[in-house]
PDB file of C-alpha atoms in Angstrom:
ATOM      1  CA  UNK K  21     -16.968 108.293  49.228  1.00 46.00           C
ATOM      2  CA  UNK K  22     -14.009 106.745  48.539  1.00 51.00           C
ATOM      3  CA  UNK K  23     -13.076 102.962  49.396  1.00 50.00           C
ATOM      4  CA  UNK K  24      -9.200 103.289  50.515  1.00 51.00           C
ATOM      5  CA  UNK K  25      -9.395  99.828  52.011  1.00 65.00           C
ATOM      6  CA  UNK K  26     -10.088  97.809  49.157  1.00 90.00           C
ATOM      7  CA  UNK K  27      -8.259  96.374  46.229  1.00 95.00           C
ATOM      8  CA  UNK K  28      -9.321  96.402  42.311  1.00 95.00           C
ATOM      9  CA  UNK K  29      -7.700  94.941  39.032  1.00 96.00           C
ATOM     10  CA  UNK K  30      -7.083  96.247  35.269  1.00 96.00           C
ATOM     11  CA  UNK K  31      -6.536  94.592  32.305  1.00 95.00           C
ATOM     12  CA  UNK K  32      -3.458  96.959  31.206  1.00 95.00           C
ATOM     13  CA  UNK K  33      -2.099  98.100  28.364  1.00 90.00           C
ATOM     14  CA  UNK K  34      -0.752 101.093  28.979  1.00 89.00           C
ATOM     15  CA  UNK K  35      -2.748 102.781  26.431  1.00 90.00           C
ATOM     16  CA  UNK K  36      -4.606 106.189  26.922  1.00 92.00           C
ATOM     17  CA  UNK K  37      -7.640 104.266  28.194  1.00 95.00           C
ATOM     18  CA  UNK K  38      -6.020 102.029  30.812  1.00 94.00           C
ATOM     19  CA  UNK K  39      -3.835 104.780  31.908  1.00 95.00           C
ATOM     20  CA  UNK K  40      -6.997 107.066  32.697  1.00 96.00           C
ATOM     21  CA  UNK K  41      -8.730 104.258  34.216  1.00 96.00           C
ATOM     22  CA  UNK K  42      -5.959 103.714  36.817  1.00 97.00           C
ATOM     23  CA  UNK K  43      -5.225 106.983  37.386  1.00 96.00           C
ATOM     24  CA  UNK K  44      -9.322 107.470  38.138  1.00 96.00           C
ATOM     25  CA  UNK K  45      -9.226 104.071  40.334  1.00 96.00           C
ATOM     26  CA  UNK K  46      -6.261 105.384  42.264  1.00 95.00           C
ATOM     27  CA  UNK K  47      -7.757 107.552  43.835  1.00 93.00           C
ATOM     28  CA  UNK K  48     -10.756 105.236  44.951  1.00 93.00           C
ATOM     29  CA  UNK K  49      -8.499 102.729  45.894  1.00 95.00           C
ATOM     30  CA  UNK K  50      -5.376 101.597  48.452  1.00 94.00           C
ATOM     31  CA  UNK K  51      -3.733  98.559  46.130  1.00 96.00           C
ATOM     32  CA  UNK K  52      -4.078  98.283  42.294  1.00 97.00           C
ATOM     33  CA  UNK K  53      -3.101  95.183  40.441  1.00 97.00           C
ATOM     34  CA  UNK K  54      -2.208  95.638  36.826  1.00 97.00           C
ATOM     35  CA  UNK K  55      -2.356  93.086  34.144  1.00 96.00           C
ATOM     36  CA  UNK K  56      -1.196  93.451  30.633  1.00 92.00           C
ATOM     37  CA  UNK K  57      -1.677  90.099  28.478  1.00 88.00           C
ATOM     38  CA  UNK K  58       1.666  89.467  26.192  1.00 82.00           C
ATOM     39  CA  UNK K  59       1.559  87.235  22.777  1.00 78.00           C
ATOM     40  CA  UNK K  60       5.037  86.238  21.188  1.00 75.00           C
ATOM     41  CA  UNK K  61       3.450  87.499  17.780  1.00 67.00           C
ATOM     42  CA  UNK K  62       3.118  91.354  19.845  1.00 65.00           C
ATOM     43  CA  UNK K  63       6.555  91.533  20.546  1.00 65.00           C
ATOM     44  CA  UNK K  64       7.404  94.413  19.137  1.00 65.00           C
ATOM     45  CA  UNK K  65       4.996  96.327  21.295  1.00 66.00           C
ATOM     46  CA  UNK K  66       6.251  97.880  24.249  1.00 71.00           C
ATOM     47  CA  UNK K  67       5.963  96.633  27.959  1.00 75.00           C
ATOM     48  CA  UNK K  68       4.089  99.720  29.807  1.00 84.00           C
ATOM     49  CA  UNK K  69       6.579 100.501  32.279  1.00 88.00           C
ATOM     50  CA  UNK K  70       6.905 104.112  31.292  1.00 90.00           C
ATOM     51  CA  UNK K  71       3.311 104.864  32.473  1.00 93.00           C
ATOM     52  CA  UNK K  72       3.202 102.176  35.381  1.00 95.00           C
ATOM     53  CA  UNK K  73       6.012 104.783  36.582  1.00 95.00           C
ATOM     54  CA  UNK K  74       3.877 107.613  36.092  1.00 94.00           C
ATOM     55  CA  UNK K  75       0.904 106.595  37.709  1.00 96.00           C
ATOM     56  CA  UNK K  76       3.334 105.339  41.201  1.00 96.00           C
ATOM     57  CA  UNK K  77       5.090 108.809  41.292  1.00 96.00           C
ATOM     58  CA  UNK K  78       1.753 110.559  40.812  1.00 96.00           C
ATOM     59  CA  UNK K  79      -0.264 108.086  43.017  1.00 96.00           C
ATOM     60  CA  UNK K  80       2.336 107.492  46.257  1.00 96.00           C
ATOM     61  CA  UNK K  81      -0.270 106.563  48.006  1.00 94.00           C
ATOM     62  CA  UNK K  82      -1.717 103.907  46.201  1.00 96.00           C
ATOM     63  CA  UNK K  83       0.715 100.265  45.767  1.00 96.00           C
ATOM     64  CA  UNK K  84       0.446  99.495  42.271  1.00 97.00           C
ATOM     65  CA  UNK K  85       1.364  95.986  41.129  1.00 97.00           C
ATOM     66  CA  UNK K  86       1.881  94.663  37.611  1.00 95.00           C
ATOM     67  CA  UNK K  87       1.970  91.517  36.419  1.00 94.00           C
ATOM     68  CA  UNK K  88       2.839  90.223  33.026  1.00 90.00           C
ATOM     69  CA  UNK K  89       0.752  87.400  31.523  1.00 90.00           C
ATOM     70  CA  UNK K  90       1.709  85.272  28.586  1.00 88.00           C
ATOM     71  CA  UNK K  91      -1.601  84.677  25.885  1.00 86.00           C
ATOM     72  CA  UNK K  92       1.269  81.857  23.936  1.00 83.00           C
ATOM     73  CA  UNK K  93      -0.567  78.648  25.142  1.00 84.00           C
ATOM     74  CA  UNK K  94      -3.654  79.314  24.596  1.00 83.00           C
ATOM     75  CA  UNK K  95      -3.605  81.416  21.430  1.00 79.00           C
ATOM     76  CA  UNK K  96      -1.968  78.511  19.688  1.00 78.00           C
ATOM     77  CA  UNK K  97      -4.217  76.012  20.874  1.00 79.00           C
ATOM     78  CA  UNK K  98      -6.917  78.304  19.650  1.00 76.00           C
ATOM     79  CA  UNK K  99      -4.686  79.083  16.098  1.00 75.00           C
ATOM     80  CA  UNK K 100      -3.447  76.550  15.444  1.00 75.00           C
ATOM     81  CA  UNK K 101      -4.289  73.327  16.893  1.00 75.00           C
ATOM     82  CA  UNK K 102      -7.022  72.118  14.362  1.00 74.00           C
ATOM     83  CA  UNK K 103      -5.846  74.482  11.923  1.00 73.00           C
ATOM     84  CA  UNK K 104      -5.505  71.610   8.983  1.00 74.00           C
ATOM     85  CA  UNK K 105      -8.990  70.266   9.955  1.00 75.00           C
ATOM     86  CA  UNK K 106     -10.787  73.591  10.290  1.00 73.00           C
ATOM     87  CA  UNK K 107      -9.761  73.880   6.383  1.00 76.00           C
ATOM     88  CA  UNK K 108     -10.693  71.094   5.546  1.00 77.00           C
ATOM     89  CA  UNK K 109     -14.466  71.776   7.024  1.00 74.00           C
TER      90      UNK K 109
END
């Protein structure tokens, strides 16, 4: 049975495994929020968009939504924030 009223979110990438995920959750579910996680140092890697395309004119009947989050802050602070002292230890 499928649940056409409810909402559900994946972590993105636009890879072969998110892709088949959200194509198999499409069809389960009305609205589909997207989220791909972006890091300056990964800049070189592409933005889905392609396959976000894909899946909307493949899906019309499911409202896809993607949003872009940036990993900067907190990869730094986890990188290199105590960097010098972790060395030291």
């Amino acid at each position: 049975m499928t649940s056409k009223n409810n909402k559900c979110l994946i972590l993105f990438s636009g890879g072969t495994d998110s892709l088949c995920s959200a194509a198999l959750l499409a069809e389960k579910y009305q609205e589909i929020f997207l989220v791909t996680y972006y890091e300056k140092s990964t800049d070189s890697s592409p933005i889905p968009k392609d396959n976000i395309q894909k899946l909307k004119k493949h899906f019309v009947q499911t409202i896809f939504h993607h949003h872009i989050i940036s990993t900067d802050k907190i990869v730094r602070r986890l990188s290199y924030e105590s960097y010098f002292m972790n060395i030291l230890k």
